[in-house]
GROMACS .gro file of C-alpha atoms in nm:
model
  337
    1UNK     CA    1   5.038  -2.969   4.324
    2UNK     CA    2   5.310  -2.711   4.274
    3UNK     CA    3   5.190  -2.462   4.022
    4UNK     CA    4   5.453  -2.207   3.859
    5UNK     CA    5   5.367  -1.830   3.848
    6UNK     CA    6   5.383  -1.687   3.521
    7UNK     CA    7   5.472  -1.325   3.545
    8UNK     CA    8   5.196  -1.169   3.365
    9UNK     CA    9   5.213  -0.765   3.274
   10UNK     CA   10   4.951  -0.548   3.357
   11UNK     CA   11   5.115  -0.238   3.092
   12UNK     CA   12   4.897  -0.076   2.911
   13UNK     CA   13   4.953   0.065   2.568
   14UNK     CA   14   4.881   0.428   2.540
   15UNK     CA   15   4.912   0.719   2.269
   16UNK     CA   16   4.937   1.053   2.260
   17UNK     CA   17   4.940   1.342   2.011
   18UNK     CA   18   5.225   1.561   2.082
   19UNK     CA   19   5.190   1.771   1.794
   20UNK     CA   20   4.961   1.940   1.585
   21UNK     CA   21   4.944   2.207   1.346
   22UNK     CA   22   4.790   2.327   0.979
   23UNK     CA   23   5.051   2.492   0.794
   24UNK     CA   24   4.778   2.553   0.508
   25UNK     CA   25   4.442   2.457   0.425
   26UNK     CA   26   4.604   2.203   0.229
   27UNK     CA   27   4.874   2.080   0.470
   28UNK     CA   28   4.815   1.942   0.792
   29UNK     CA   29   5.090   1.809   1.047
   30UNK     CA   30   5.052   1.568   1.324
   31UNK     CA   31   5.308   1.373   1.575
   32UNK     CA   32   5.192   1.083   1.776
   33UNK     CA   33   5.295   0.809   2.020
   34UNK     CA   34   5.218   0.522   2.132
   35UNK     CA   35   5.393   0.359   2.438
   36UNK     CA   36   5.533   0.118   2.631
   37UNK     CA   37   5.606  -0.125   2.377
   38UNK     CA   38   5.853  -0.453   2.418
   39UNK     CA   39   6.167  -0.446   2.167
   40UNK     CA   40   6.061  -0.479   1.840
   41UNK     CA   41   5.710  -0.419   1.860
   42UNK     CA   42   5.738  -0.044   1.780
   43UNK     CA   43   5.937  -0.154   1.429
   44UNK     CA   44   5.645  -0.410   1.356
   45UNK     CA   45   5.362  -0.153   1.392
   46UNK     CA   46   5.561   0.148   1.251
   47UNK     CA   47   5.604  -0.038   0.919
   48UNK     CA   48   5.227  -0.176   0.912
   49UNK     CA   49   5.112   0.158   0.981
   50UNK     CA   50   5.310   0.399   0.746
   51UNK     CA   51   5.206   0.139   0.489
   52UNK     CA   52   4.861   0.168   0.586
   53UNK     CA   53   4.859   0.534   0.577
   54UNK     CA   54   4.991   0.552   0.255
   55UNK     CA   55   4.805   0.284   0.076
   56UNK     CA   56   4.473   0.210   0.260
   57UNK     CA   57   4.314   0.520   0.312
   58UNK     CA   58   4.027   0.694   0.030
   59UNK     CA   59   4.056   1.021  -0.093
   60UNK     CA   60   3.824   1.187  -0.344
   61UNK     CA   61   3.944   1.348  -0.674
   62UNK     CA   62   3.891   1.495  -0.970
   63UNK     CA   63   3.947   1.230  -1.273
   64UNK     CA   64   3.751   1.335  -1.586
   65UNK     CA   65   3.652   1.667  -1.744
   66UNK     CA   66   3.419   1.675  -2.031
   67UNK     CA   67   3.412   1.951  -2.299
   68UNK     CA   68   3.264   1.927  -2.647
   69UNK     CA   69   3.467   2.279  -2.774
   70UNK     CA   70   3.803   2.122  -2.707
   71UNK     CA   71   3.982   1.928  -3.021
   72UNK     CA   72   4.251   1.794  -2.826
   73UNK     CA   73   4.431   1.812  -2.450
   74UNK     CA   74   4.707   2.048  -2.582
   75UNK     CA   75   4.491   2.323  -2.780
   76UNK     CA   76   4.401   2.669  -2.641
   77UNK     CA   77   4.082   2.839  -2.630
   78UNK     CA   78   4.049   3.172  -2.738
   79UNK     CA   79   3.985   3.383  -2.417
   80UNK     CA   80   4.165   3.136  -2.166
   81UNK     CA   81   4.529   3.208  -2.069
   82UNK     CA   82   4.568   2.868  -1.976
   83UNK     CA   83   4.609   2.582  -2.224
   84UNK     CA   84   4.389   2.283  -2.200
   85UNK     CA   85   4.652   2.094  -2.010
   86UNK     CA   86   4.753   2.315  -1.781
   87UNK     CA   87   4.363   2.340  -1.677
   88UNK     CA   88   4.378   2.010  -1.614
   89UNK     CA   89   4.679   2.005  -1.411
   90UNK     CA   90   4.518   2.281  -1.220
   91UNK     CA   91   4.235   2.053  -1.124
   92UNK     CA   92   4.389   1.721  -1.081
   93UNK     CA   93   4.526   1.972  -0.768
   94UNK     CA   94   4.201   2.051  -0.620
   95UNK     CA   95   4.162   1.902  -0.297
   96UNK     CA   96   3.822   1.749  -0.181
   97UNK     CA   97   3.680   1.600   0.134
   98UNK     CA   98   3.346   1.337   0.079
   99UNK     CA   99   3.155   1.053   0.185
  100UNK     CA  100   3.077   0.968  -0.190
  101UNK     CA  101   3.083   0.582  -0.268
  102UNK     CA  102   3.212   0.571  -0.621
  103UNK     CA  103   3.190   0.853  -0.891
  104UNK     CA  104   2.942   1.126  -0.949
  105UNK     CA  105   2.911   1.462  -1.147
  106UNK     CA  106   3.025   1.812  -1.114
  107UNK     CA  107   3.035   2.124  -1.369
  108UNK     CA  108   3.166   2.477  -1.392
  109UNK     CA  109   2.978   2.749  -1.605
  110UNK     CA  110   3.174   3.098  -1.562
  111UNK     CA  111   3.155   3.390  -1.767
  112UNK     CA  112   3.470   3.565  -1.834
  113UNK     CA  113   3.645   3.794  -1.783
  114UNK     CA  114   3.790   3.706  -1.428
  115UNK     CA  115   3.952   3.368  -1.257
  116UNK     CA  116   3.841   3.076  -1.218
  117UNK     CA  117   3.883   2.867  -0.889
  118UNK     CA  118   3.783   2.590  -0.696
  119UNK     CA  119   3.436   2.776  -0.522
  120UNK     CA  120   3.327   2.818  -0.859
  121UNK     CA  121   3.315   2.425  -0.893
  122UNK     CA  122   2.968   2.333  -0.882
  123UNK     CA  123   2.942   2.003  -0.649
  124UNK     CA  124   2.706   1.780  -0.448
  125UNK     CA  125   2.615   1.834  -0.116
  126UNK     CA  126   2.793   1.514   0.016
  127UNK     CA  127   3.153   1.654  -0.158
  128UNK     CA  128   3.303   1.954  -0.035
  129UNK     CA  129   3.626   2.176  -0.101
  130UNK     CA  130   3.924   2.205   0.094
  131UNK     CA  131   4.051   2.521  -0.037
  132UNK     CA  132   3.807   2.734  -0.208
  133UNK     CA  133   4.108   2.982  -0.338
  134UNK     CA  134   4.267   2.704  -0.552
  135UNK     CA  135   4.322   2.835  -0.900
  136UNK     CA  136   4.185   2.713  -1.208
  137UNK     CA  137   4.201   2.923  -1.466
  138UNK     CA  138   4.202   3.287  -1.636
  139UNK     CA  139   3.961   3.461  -1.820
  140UNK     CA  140   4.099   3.764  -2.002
  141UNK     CA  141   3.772   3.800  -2.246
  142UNK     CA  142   3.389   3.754  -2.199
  143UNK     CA  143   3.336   3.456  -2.321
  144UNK     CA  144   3.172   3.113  -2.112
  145UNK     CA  145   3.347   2.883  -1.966
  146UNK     CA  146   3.154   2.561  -1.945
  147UNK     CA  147   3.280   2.212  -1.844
  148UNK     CA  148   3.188   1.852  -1.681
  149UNK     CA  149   3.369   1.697  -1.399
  150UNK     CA  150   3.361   1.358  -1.282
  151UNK     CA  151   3.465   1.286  -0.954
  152UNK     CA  152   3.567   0.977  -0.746
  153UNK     CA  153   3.639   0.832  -0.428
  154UNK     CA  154   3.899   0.532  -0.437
  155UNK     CA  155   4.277   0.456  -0.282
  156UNK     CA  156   4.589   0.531  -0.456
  157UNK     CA  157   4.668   0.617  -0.766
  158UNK     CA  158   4.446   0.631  -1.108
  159UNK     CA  159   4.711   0.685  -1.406
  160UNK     CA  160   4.528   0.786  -1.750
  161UNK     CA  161   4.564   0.554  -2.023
  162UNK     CA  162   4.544   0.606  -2.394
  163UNK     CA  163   4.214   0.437  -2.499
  164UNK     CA  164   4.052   0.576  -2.188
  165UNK     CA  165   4.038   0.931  -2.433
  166UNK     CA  166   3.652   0.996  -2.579
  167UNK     CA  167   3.531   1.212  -2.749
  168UNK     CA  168   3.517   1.570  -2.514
  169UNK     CA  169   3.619   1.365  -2.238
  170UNK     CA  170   3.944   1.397  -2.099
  171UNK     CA  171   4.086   1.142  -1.788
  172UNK     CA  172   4.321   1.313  -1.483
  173UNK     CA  173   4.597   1.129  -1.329
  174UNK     CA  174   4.476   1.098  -0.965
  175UNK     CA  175   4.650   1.051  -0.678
  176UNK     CA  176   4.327   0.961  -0.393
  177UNK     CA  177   4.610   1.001  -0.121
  178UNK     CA  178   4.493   1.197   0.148
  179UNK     CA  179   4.828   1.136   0.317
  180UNK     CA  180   5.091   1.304   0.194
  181UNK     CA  181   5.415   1.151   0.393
  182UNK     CA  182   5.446   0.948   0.656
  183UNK     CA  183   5.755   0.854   0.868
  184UNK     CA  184   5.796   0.642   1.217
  185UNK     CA  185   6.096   0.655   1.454
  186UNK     CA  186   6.204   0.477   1.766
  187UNK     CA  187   6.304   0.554   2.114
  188UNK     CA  188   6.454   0.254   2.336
  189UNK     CA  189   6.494   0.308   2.745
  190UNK     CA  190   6.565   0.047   3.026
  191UNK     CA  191   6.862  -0.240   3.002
  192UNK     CA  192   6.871  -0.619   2.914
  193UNK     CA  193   6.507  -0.774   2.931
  194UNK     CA  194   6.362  -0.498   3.069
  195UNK     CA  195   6.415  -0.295   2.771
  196UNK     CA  196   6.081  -0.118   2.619
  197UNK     CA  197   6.016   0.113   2.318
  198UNK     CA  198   5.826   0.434   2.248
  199UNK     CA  199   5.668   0.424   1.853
  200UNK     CA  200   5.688   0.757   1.740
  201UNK     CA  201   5.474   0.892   1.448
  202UNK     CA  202   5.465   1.181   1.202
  203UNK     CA  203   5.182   1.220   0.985
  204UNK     CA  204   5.147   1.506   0.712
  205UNK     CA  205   4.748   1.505   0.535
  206UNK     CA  206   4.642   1.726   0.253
  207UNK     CA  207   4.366   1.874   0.453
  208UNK     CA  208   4.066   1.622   0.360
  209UNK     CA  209   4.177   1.415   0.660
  210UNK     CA  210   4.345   1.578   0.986
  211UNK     CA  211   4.659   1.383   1.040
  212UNK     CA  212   4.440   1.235   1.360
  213UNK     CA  213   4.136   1.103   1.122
  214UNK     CA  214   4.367   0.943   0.894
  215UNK     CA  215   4.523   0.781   1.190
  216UNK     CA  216   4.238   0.624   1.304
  217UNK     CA  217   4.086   0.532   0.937
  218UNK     CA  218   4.384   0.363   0.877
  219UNK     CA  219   4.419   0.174   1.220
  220UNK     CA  220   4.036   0.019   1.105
  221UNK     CA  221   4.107  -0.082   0.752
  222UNK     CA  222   4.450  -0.263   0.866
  223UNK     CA  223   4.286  -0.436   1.145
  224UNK     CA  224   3.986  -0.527   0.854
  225UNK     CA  225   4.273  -0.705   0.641
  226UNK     CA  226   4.412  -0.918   0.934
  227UNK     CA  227   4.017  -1.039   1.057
  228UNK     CA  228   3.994  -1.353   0.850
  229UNK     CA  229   4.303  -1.487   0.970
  230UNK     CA  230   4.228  -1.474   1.306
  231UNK     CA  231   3.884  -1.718   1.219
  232UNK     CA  232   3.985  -2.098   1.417
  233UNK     CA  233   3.880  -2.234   1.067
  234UNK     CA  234   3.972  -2.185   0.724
  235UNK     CA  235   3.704  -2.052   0.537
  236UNK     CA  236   3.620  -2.297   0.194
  237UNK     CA  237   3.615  -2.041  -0.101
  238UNK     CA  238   3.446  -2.204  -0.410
  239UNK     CA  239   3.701  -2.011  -0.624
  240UNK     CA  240   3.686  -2.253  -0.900
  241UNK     CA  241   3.344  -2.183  -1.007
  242UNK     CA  242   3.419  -1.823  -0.992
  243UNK     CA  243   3.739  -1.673  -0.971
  244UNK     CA  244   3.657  -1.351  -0.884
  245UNK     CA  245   3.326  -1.383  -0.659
  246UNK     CA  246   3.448  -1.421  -0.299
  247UNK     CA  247   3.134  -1.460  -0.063
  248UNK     CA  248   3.120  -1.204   0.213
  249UNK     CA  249   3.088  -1.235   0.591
  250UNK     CA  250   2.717  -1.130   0.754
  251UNK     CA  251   2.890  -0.971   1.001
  252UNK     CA  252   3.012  -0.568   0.973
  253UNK     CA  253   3.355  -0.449   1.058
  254UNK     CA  254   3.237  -0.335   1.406
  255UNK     CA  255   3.081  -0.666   1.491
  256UNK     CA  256   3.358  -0.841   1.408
  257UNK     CA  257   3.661  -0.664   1.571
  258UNK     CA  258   3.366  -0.699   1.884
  259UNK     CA  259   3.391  -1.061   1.882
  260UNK     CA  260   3.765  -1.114   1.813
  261UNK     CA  261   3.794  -0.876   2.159
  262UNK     CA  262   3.591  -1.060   2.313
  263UNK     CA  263   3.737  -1.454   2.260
  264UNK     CA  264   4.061  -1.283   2.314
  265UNK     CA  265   4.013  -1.074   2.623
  266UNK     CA  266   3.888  -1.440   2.715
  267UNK     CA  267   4.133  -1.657   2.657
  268UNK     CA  268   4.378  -1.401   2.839
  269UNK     CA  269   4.165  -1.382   3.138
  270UNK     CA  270   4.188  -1.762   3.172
  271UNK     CA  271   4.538  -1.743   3.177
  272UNK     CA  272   4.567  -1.501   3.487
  273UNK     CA  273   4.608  -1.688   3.846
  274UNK     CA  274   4.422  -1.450   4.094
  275UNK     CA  275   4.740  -1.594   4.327
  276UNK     CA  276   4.940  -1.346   4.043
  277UNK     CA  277   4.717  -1.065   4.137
  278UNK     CA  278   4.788  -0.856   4.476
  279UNK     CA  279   4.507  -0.988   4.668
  280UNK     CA  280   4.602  -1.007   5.028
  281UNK     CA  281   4.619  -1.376   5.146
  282UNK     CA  282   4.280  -1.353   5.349
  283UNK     CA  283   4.073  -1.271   4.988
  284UNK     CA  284   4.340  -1.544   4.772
  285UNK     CA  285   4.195  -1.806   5.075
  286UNK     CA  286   3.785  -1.684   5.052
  287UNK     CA  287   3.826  -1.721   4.676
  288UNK     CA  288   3.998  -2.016   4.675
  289UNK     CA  289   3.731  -2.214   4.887
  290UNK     CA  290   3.455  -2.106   4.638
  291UNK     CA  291   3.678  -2.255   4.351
  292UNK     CA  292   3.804  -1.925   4.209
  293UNK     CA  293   4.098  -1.967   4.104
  294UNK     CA  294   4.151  -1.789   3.796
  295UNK     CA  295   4.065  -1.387   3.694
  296UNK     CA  296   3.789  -1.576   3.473
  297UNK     CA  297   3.659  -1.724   3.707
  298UNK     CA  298   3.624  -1.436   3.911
  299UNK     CA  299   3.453  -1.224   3.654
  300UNK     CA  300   3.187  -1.497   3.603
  301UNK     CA  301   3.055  -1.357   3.965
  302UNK     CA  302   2.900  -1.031   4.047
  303UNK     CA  303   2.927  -0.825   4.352
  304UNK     CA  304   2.607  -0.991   4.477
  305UNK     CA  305   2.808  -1.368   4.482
  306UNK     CA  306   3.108  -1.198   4.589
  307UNK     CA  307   2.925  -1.122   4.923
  308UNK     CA  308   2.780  -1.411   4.974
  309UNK     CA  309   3.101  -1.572   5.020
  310UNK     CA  310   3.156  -1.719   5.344
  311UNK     CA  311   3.447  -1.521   5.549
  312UNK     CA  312   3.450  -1.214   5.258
  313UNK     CA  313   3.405  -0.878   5.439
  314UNK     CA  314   3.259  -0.587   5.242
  315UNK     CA  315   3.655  -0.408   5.285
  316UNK     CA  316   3.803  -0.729   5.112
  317UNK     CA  317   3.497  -0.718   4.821
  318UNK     CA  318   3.598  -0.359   4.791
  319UNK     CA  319   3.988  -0.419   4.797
  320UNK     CA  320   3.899  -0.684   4.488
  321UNK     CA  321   3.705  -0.436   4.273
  322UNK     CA  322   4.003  -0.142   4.286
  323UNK     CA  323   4.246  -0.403   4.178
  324UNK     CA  324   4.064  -0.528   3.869
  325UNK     CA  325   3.980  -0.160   3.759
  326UNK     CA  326   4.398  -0.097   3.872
  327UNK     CA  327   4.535  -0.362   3.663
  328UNK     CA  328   4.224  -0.482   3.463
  329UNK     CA  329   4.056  -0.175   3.370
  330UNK     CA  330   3.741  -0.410   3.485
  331UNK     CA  331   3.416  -0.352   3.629
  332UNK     CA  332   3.237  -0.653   3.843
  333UNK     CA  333   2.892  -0.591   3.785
  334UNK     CA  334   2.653  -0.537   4.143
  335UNK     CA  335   2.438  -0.796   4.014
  336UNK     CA  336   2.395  -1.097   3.717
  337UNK     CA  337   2.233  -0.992   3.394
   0.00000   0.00000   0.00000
């Protein structure tokens, strides 16, 4: 039996930040890369993650303000320079940084005269301020200054509609975007087939994420959206009974990513001849004759089996274990679990 060697590579993908730097407390830059990548690759993963960056990530914002002494969003106040609006274009700016899980309440109570600005917000302890200096508003008399504020976690934008006025109550346009711009580029070295790629990417945050948090935030919530198709079967939805209930998995984010590793790491291993590896031809023989023949196969034994192999010297056990941590980044374990 004539078997034909795949050529299998043992590259392995590695990033880097290059560059890093705050600008402001409300402008953050970052430059990463991630390398060697076959042609096209870096394309394919620039795309998916500028998209991902932009689209996928929560931000917290201001989005209501409540206020019984104010007829209408383009009256003054008597005491305020400010008009109503541009108040609450001041605070639709306020930057904030949270672990909140939907909305919750805020206020400012000042007494004038003086400025207004973002430390003066009054918040809970799970939401916190960016820039404490961010202006809100001018008091040139001494008269109070009291407002509501709702506040929200969520992912893109939130544009204000019409019917979504009450009484006192008075919806921001928010834009949850911690990201504020995102580009990728693309270097290409080596000829013909050998030809590889280097992803570059540029990542500018508005301080409630560093550009390296949103990074990795968005790297989890686009692997989350790919998950289910990677399931062997197609999950039966009983969407005709109720169109918008979809049932969820028992399994967390973490647990599943786990698993898909796992099977995959698996199948790959399975794949991997240890003729393909650079064992010398005395350990390819040894193995061979206790029917290993794949890189599976030889992680299904310990260090223990390994020596009880008939012919296998403790040099040639030790010459196996730097080539799978090498190549493999693997660990044989000294004994079974």
């Amino acid at each position: 039996m004539v078997r034909e060697k795949v050529r299998v590579s043992t590259r392995t993908l590695q990033w880097k930040c290059v560059e890093s730097r705050e600008d402001s407390k409300r402008l953050y830059y970052g430059r990463f890369i991630l390398s060697p990548l076959m042609k096209g690759q870096a394309d394919t993963i620039g795309i998916a993650m500028r998209r991902a960056l932009l689209g996928e990530i929560e931000g917290t914002c201001i989005t209501r303000v409540k206020s019984e002494n104010v007829p209408h969003e383009y009256s003054t106040i008597a005491g305020i320079q400010e008009s109503v609006h541009e108040i609450l274009m001041n605070l639709k700016e306020i930057v904030l940084r949270s672990n909140l899980y939907g909305t919750c309440d805020a206020s400012i109570c000042v007494r004038g005269p003086g400025y207004v600005t973002a430390q003066d917000i009054i918040l809970p302890p799970y939401v916190e301020i960016v820039d404490n200096t961010q202006h809100i508003a001018s008091l040139t008399e001494p008269i109070d200054l009291c407002i509501g504020l709702q506040i929200e976690r969520n992912r893109g934008y939130l544009i204000k509609m019409p019917h979504n006025f009450q009484d006192g109550s008075y919806p921001i346009d928010a834009v949850f975007m911690p990201v504020r711009n995102a580009n990728h580029s693309i270097h290409s070295y080596g000829n013909g087939n050998e030809k590889q790629e280097i992803l570059f990417l540029e990542i500018w945050t508005n301080g409630s994420f560093t550009p390296k948090e949103a990074l990795h935030e968005a790297c989890r919530n686009l692997i989350d959206l790919f998950i289910p198709f990677l399931h062997k079967k197609e999950e039966n939805l009983p969407l005709e009974d109720n169109q918008h209930t979809v049932p969820l998995s028992p399994l967390t984010f973490h647990d599943k990513l786990d698993k898909l590793r796992k099977n995959k790491k698996k199948i790959a291993l399975k794949s991997i001849f240890i003729d393909q590896s650079e064992f010398s031809p005395r350990v390819y023989n040894c193995l061979k004759r206790s029917n290993i023949y794949t890189l599976l196969d030889l992680l299904n034994n310990s260090q223990e089996d390994l020596m009880k192999i008939e012919h296998l010297r403790l040099e040639d056990i030790k010459q196996i274990l730097v080539i799978l941590e090498k190549h493999f980044a693997i660990d044989l374990p000294k004994k079974k679990f």
